CSV table of C-alpha atoms in Angstrom, one decimal:
chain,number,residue,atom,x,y,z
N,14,UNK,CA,30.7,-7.8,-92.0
N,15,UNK,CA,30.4,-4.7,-89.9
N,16,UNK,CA,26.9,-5.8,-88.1
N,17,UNK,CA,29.3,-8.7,-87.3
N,18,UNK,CA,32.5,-6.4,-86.5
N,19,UNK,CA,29.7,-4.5,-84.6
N,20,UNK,CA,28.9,-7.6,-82.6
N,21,UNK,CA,31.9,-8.7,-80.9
N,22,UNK,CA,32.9,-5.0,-79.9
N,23,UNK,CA,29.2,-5.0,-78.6
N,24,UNK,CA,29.9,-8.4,-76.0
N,25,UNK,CA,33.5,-7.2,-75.8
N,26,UNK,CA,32.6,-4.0,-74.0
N,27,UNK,CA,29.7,-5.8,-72.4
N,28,UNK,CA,32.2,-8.6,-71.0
N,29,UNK,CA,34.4,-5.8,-69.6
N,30,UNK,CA,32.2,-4.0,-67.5
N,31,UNK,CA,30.8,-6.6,-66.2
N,32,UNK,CA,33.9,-7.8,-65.2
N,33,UNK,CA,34.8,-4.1,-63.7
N,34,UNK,CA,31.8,-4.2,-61.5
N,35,UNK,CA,32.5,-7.9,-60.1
N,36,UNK,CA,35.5,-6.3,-59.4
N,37,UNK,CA,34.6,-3.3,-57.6
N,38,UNK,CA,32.0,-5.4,-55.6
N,39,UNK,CA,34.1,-7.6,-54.1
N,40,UNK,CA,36.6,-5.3,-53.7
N,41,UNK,CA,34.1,-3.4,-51.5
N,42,UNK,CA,32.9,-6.8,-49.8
N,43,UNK,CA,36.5,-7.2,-48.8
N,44,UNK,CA,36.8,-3.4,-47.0
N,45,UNK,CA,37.3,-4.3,-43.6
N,46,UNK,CA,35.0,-2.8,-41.2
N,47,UNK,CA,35.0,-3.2,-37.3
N,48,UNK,CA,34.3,-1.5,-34.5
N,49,UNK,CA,37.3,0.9,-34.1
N,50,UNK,CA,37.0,1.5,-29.9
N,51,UNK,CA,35.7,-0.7,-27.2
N,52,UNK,CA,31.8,0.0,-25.8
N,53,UNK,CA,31.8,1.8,-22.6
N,54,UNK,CA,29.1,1.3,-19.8
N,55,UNK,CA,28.9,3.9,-17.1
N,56,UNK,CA,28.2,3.0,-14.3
N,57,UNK,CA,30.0,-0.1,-14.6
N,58,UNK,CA,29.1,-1.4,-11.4
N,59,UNK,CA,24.8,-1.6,-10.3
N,60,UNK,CA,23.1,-2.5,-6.9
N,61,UNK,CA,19.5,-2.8,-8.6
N,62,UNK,CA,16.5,-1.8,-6.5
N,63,UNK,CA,12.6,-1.7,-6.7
N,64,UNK,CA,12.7,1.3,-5.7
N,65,UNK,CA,14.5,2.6,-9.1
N,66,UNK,CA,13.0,0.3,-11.4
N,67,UNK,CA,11.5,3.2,-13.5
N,68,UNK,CA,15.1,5.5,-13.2
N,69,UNK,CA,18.0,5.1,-16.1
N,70,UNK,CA,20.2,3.5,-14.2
N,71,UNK,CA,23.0,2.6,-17.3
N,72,UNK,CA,24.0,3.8,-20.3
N,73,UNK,CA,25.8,1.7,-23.0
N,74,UNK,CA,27.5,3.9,-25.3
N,75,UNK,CA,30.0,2.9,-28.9
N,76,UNK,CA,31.6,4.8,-31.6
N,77,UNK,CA,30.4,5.3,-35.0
N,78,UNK,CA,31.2,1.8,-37.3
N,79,UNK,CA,32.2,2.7,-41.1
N,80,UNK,CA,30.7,0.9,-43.9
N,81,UNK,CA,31.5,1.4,-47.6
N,82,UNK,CA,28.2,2.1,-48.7
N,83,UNK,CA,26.4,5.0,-47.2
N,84,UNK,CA,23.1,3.8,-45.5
N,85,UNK,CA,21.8,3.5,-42.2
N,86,UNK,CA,23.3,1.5,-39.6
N,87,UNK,CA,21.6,-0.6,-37.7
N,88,UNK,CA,22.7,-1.2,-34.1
N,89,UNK,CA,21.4,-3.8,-31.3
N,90,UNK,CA,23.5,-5.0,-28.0
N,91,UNK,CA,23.6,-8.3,-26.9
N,92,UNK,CA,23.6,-9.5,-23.6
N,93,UNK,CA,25.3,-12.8,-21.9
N,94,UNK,CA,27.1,-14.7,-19.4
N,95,UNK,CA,30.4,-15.0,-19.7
N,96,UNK,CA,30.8,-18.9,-20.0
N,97,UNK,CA,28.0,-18.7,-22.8
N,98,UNK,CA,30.2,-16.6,-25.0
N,99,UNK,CA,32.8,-19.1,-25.4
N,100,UNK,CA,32.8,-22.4,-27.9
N,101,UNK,CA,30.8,-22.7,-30.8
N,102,UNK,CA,27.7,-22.0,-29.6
N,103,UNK,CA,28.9,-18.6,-28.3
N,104,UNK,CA,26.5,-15.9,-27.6
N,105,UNK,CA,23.8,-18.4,-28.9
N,106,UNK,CA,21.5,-17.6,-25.9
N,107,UNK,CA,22.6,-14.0,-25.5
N,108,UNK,CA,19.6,-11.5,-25.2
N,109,UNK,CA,19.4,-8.9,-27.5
N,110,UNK,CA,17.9,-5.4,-27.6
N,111,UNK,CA,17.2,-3.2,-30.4
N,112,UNK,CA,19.1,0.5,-30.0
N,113,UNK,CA,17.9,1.6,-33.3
N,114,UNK,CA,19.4,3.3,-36.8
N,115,UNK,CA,22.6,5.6,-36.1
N,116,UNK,CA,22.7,5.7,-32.7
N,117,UNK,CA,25.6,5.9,-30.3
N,118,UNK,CA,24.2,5.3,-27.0
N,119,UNK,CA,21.4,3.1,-25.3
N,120,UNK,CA,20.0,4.0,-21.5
N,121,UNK,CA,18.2,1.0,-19.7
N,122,UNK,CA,16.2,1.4,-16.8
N,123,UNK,CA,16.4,-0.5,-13.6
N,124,UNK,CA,13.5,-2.9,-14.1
N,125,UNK,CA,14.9,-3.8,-17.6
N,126,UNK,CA,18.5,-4.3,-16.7
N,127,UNK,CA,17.1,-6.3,-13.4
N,128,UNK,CA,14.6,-8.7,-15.9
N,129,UNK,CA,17.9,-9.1,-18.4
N,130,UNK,CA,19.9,-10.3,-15.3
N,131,UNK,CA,17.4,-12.6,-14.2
N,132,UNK,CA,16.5,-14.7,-17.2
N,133,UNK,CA,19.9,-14.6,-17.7
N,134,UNK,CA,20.6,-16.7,-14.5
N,135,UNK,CA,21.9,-13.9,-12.3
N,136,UNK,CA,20.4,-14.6,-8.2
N,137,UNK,CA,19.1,-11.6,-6.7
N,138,UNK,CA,21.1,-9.8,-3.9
N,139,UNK,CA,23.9,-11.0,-5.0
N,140,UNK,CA,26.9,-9.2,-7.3
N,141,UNK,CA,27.3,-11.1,-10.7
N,142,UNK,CA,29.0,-10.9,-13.9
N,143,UNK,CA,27.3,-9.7,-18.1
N,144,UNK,CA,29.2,-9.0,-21.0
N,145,UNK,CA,27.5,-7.1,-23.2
N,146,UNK,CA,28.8,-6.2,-26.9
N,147,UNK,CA,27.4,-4.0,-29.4
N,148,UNK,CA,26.1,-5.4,-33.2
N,149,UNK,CA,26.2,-3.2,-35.9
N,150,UNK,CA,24.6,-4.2,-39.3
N,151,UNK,CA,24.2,-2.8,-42.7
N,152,UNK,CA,25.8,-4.8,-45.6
N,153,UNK,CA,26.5,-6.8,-43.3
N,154,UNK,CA,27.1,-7.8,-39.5
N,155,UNK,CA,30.3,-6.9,-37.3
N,156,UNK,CA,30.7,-7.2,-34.0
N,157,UNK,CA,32.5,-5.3,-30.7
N,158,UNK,CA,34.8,-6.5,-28.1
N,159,UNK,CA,32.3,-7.5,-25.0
N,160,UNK,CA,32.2,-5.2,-22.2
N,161,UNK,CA,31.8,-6.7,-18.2
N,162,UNK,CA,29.1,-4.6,-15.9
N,163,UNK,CA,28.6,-5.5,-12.5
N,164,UNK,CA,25.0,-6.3,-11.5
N,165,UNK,CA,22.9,-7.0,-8.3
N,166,UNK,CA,19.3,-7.4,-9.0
N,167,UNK,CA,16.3,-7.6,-6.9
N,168,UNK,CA,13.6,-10.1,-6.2
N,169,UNK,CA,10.7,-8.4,-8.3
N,170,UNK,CA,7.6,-7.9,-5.4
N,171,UNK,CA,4.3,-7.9,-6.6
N,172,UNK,CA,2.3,-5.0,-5.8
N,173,UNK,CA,-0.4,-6.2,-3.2
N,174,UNK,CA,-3.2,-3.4,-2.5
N,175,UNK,CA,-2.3,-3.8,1.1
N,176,UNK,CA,-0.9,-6.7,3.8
N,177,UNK,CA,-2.5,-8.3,6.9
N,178,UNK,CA,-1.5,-7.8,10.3
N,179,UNK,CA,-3.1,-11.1,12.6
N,180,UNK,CA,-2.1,-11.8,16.0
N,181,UNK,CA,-2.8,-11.8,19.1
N,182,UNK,CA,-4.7,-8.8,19.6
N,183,UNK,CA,-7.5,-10.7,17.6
N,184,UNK,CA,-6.7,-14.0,17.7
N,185,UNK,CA,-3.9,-14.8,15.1
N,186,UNK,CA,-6.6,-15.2,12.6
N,187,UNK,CA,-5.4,-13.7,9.3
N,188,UNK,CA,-8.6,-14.1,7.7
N,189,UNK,CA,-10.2,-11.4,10.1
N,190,UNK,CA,-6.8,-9.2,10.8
N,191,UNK,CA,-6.1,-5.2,10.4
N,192,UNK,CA,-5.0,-4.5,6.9
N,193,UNK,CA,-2.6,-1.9,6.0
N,194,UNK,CA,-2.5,-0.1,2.4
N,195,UNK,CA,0.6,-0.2,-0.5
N,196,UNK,CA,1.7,3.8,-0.2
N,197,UNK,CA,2.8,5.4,-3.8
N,198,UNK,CA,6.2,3.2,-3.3
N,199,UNK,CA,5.7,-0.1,-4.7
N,200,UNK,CA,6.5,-3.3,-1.5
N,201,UNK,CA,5.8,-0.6,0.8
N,202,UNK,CA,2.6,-0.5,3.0
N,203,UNK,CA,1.8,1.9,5.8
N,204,UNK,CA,-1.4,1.7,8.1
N,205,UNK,CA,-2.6,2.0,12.1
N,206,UNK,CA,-2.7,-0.6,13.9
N,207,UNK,CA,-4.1,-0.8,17.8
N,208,UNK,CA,-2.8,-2.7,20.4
N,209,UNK,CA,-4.4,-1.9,23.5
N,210,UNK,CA,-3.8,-5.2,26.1
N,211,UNK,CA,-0.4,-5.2,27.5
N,212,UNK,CA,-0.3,-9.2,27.2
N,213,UNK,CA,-1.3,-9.0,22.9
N,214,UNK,CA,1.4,-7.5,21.3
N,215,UNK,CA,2.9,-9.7,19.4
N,216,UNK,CA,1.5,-9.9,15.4
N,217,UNK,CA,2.8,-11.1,11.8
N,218,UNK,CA,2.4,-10.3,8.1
N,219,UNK,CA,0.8,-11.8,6.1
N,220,UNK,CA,0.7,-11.3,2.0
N,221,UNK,CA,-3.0,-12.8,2.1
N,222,UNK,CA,-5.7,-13.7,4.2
N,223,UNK,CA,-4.3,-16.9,5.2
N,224,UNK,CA,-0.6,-18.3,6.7
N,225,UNK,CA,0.9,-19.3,3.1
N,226,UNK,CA,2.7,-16.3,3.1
N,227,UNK,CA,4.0,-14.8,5.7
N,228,UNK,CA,6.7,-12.7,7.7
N,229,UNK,CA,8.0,-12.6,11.0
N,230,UNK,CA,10.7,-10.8,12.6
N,231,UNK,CA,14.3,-10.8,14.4
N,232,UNK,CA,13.5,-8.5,17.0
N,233,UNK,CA,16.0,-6.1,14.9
N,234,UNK,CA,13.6,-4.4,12.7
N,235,UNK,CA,14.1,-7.3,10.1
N,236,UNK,CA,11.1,-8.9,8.5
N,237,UNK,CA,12.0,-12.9,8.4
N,238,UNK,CA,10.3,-15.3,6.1
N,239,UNK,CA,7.8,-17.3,7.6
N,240,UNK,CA,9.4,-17.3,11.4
N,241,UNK,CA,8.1,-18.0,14.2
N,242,UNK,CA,9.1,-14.8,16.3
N,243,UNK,CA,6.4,-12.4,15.9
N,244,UNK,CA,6.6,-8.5,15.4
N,245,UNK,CA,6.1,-6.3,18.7
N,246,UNK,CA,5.5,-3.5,20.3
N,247,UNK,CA,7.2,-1.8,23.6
N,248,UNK,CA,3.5,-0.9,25.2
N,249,UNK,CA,-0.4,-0.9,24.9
N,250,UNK,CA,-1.0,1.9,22.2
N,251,UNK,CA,-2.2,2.9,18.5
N,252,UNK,CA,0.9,2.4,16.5
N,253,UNK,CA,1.5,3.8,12.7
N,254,UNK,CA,3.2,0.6,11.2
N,255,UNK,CA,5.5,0.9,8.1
N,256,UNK,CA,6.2,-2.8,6.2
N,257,UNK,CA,8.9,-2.4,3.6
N,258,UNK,CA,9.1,-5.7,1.4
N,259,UNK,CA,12.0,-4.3,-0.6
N,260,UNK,CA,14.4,-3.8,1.9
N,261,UNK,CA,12.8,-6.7,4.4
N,262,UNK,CA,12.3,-3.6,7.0
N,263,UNK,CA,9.8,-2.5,9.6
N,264,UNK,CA,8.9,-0.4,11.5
N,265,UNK,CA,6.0,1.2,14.3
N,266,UNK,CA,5.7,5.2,15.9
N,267,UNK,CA,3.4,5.6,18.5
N,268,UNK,CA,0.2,7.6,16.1
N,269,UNK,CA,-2.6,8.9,17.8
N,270,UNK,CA,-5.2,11.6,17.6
N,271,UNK,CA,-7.0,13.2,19.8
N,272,UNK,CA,-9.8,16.0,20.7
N,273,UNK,CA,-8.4,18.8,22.7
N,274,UNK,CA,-10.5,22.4,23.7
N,275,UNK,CA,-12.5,23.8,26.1
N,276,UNK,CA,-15.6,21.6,24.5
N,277,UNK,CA,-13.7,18.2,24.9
N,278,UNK,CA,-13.2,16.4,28.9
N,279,UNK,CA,-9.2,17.7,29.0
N,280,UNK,CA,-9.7,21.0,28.1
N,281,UNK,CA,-6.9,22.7,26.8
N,282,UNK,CA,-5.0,21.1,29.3
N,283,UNK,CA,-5.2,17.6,27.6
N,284,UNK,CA,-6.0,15.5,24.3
N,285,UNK,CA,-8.8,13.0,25.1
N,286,UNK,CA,-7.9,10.2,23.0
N,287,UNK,CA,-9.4,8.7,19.8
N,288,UNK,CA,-10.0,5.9,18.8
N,289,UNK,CA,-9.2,3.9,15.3
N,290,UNK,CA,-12.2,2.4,13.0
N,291,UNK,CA,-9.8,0.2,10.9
N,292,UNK,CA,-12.6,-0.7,8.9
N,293,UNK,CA,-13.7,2.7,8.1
N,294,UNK,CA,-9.9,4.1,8.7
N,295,UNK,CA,-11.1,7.1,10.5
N,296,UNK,CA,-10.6,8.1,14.0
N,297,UNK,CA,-13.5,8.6,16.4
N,298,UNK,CA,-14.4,9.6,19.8
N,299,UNK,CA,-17.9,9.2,20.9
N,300,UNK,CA,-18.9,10.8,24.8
N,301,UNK,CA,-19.8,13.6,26.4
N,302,UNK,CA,-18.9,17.4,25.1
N,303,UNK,CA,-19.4,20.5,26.9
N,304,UNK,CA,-20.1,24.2,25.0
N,305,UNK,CA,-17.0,25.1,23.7
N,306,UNK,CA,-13.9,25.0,21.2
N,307,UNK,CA,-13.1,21.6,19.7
N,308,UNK,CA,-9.4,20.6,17.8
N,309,UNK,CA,-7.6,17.8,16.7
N,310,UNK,CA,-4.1,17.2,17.3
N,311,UNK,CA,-1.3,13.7,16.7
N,312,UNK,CA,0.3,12.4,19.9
N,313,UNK,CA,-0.6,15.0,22.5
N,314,UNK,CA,1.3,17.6,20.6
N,315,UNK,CA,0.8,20.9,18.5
N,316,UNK,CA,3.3,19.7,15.9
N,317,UNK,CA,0.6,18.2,13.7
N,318,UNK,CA,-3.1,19.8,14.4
N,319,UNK,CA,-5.8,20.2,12.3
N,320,UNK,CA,-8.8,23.7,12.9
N,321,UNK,CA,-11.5,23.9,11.2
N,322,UNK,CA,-12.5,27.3,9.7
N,323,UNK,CA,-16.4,27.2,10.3
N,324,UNK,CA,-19.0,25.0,11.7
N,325,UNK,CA,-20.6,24.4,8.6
N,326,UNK,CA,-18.1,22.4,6.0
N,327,UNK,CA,-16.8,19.5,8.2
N,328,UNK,CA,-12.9,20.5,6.3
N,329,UNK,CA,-10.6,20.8,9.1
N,330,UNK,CA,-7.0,22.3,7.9
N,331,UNK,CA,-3.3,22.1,9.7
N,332,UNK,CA,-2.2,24.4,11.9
N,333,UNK,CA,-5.0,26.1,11.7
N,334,UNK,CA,-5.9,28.5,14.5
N,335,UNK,CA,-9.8,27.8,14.1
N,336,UNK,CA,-11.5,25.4,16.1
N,337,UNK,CA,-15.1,24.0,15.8
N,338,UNK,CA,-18.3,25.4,18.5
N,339,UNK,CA,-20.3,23.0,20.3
N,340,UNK,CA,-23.1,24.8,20.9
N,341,UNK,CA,-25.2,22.4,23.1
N,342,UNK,CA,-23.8,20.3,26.3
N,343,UNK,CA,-24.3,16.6,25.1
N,344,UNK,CA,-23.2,12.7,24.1
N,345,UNK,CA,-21.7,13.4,20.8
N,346,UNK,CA,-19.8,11.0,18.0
N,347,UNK,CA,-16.8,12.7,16.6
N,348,UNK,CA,-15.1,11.0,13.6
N,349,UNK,CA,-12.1,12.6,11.9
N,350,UNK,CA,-10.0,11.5,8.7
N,351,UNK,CA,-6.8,13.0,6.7
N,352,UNK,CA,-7.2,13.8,3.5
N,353,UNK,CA,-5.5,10.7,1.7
N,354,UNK,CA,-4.7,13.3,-1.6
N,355,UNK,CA,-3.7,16.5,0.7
N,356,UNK,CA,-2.2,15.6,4.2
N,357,UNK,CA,-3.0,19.8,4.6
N,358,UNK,CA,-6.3,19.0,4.9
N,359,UNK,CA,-9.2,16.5,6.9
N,360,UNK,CA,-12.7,15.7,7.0
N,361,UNK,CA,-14.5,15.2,10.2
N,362,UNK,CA,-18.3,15.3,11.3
N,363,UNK,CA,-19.4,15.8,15.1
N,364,UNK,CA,-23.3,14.4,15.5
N,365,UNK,CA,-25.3,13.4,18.7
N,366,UNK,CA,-25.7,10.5,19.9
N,367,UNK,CA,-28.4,8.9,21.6
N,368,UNK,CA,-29.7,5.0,22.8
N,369,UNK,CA,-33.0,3.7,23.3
N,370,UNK,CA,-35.2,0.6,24.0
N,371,UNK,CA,-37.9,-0.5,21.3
N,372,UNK,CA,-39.9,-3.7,21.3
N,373,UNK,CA,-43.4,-4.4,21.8
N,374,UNK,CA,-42.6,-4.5,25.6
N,375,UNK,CA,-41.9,-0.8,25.2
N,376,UNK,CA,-44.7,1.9,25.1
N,377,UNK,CA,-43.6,2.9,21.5
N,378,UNK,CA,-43.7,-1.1,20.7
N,379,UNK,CA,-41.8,-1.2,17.3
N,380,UNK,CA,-42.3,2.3,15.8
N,381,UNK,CA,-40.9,4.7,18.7
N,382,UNK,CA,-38.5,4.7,20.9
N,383,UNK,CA,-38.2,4.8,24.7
N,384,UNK,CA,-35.0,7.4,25.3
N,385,UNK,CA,-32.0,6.2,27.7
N,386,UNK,CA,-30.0,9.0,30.0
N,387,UNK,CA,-26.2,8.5,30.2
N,388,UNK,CA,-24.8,8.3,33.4
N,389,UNK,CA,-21.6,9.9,33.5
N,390,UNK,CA,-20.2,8.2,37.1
N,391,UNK,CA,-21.2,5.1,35.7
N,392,UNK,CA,-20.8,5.5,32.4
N,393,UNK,CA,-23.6,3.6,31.2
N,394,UNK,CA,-27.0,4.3,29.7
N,395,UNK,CA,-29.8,3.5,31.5
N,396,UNK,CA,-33.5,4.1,31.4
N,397,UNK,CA,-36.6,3.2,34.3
N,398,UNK,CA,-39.6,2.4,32.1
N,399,UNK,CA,-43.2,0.9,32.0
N,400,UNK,CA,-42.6,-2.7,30.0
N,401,UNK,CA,-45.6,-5.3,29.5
N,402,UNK,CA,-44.6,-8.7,28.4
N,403,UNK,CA,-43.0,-9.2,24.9
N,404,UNK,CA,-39.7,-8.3,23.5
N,405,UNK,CA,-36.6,-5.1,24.3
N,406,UNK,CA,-33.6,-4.3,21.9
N,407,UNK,CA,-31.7,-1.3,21.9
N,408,UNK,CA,-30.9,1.2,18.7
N,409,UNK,CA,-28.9,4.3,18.2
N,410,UNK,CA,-30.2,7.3,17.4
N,411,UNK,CA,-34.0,5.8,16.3
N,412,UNK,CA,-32.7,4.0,13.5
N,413,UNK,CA,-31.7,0.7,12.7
N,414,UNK,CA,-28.1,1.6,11.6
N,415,UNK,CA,-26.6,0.5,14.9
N,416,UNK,CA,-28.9,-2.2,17.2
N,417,UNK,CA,-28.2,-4.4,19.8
N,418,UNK,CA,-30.0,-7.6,20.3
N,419,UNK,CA,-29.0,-10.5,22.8
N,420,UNK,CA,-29.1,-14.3,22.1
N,421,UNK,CA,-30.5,-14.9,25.3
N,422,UNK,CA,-32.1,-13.6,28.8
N,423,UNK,CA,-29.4,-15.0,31.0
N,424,UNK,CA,-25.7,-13.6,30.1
N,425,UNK,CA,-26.4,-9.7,29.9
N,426,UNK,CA,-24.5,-10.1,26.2
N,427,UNK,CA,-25.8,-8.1,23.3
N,428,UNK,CA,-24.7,-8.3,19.5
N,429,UNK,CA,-24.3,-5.7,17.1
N,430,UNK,CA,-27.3,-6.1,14.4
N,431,UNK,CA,-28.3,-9.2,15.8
N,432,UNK,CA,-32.0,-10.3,15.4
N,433,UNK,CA,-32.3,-11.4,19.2
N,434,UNK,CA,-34.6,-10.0,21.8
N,435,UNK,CA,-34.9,-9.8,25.3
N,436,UNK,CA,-37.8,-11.4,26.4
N,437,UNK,CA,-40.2,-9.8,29.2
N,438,UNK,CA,-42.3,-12.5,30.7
N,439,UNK,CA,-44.4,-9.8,33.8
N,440,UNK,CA,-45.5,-6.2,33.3
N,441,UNK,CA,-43.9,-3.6,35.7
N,442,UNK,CA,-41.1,-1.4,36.2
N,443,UNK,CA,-37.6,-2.2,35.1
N,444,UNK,CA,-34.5,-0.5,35.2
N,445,UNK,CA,-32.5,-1.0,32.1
N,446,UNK,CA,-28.3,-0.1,31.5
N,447,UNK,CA,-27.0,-0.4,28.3
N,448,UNK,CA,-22.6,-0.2,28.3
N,449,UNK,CA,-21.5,0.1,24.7
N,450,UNK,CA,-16.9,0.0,24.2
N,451,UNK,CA,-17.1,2.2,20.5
N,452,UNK,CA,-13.9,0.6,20.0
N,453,UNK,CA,-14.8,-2.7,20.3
N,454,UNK,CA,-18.8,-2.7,19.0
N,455,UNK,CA,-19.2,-6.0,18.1
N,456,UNK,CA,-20.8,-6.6,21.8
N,457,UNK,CA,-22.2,-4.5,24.4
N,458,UNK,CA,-23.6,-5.3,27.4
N,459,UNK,CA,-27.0,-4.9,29.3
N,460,UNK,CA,-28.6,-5.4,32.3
N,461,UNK,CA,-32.9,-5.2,32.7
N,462,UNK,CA,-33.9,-5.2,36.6
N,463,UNK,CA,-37.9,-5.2,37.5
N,464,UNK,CA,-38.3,-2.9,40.5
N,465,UNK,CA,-39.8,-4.2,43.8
């Protein structure tokens, strides 16, 4: 009788406490909890821009949410149009984002906000609407009141290495155009292009080596898809040119450098201009130099100059008072570059030049060289030599770096590195000129005269 008695106060006890903690459970399944203030978003109102896609350029912040139980609280934000967060599929296709456990406050950058605008149907340049509200979860799942933020985004440009400039300085062929390079701004490219005939200024961009893609302009400074108005200079010149595909700008400075000194043609009085090797993006002037001091300096001006400190390290520095010796009266090559990781500092080389004829017409045949003299009122090389029947190029400098051939004996037309010779058919005494454009050296030209 008592294990029995024992028994029933046993399940008795058993049956109440269970029933207490049904009880407390949904009594704390039935505490209201909800967010107690509206999000805030500051700014409220964002113009979105390449430019800034790495910057913070939001931050969504809430107040704390109060559960029963004390646990972490997990928070995310949801973001949507405003006609999708009506009906029953409301906030279906919203996009969320993890904030994290009890936080308060989430920061996007600009290139994250600008992708959440975009697959969420937003156009670029233009103003449009999100609601965002914040989800906070632990037991279970509560939401806030939606927020509206103002947002423009941008058209995301991929980063090309550099642009093409075609036109008519070179034939409006973009597969053979002056390239300019992407600077440390992403869509921007900066680069020197020459335009030296007063009837070619007139060029494009273009994203590739071909038309597909391409920009012209509105004579305004604005870069115009695919038009047919070209970009343009005011005169003949070497221009720097600045293309801006975030902002559809563009724009060209006259950019030039030059040699000035007692060792260079001007003197101090003068620069005497350089030329630009696009494809080796250094500046160059090859002639005559006299024994003297030799500087550099941008657009005939002592604003930017560059001296270097000795003869001997080819570093030349801005501003710098020193200036490099030329020692010996002469035809030189002077090449001259900017540090691309220090604008304070260049590189630059000075070297002799000379030009010669070889060719088993020549008396050296193919293993010496016949020197040239350059004529300074003429400004040609030209030599008077011994030649017996057989074949004449011309080389720089006794190597095969830089040769001339011609494709024939009629047109006076030679060709950088091409395997043609001129052809001597009668021993005697010919007078040879050789007329060589270092800023244009894909031809040169040549005349060979037999004496009477």
């Amino acid at each position: 009788m008592k294990n029995i008695l024992y028994n029933i106060l046993f399940f008795g006890a058993a049956l109440l406490t269970f029933s207490s903690c049904e009880k407390d459970a949904e009594l704390t399944l039935l505490q209201e909890v909800n967010f107690n203030e509206i999000p805030a978003a500051s700014p409220e109102i964002l113009i979105l821009s390449q430019e800034e896609g790495e910057e913070a350029v939001v931050t969504i912040s809430w107040a704390e949410v109060i559960f029963p139980i004390e646990a972490p609280v997990s928070y995310k934000l949801q973001f949507d149009q405003a006609k999708d967060t009506i009906g029953d599929q409301a906030w279906n296709n919203a996009i969320v984002v993890e904030a994290g456990s009890d936080v308060l406050s989430k920061s996007f950058n600009g290139k994250d906000l600008n992708e959440i605008a975009k697959d969420l149907g937003l156009e670029s340049d233009t103003e449009g609407n999100l609601l965002v509200r914040v989800q906070a979860t632990m037991d279970r799942t509560v939401f806030s009141d939606a927020i509206s933020i103002k947002v423009t985004p941008y058209t995301t440009v991929i980063p090309n290495m550099k642009v093409y400039l075609p036109g008519a300085y070179q034939g409006w062929d973009p597969s053979t155009a002056d390239s300019i390079s992407s600077t440390a701004t992403s869509g921007v490219f900066q680069g020197i292009l020459s335009l030296m005939d007063e009837n070619s200024l007139e060029f494009k961009v273009s994203l590739q080596k071909n038309w597909e893609e391409n920009y012209g302009s509105d004579r305004n400074g604005n870069l115009v898809w695919d038009s047919n108005t070209g970009l343009s200079v005011p005169e003949a010149g070497t221009y720097q040119i600045t293309i801006n595909l975030n902002t559809l700008k563009w724009s060209a400075e006259p950019y030039s450098f030059g040699i000035i000194g007692t060792a260079t043609p001007g003197g101090w009085d003068g620069d005497t201009d350089m030329y630009y090797d696009s494809g080796e993006q250094t500046w160059k002037y090859v002639g005559e130099l006299l024994p003297g001091a030799l500087k550099f300096r941008l657009n005939d001006a002592w604003n930017i100059n560059y001296g270097p400190r000795n003869n001997d390290e080819g570093s030349a520095y801005f501003d710098d008072p020193g200036a490099h010796n030329i020692v010996l009266a002469g035809f030189y090559e002077v090449t001259f570059k900017i540090n691309p990781e220090d604008e304070t500092m260049a590189f630059y080389t000075i070297d002799p030049v000379s030009w010669g004829i070889i060719g088993d017409a020549t008396t050296g045949v193919w293993d010496t060289d016949t020197d040239m003299t350059y004529n300074s009122e003429d400004r040609y090389w030209e030599v008077t030599a011994e030649l017996k029947p057989g074949a004449v190029k011309f080389r720089r400098n006794h190597s095969w770096t830089i040769n001339y051939g011609p494709r024939n004996n009629e047109d006076g037309i030679l060709f950088l590195d091409d395997p043609g010779a001129h052809g001597i058919a009668e021993a005697g005494t010919y007078h040879i000129t050789l007329e060589v454009d270092p800023a244009n050296p894909e031809m040169a030209n040549y005349t060979i005269e037999k004496n009477e």
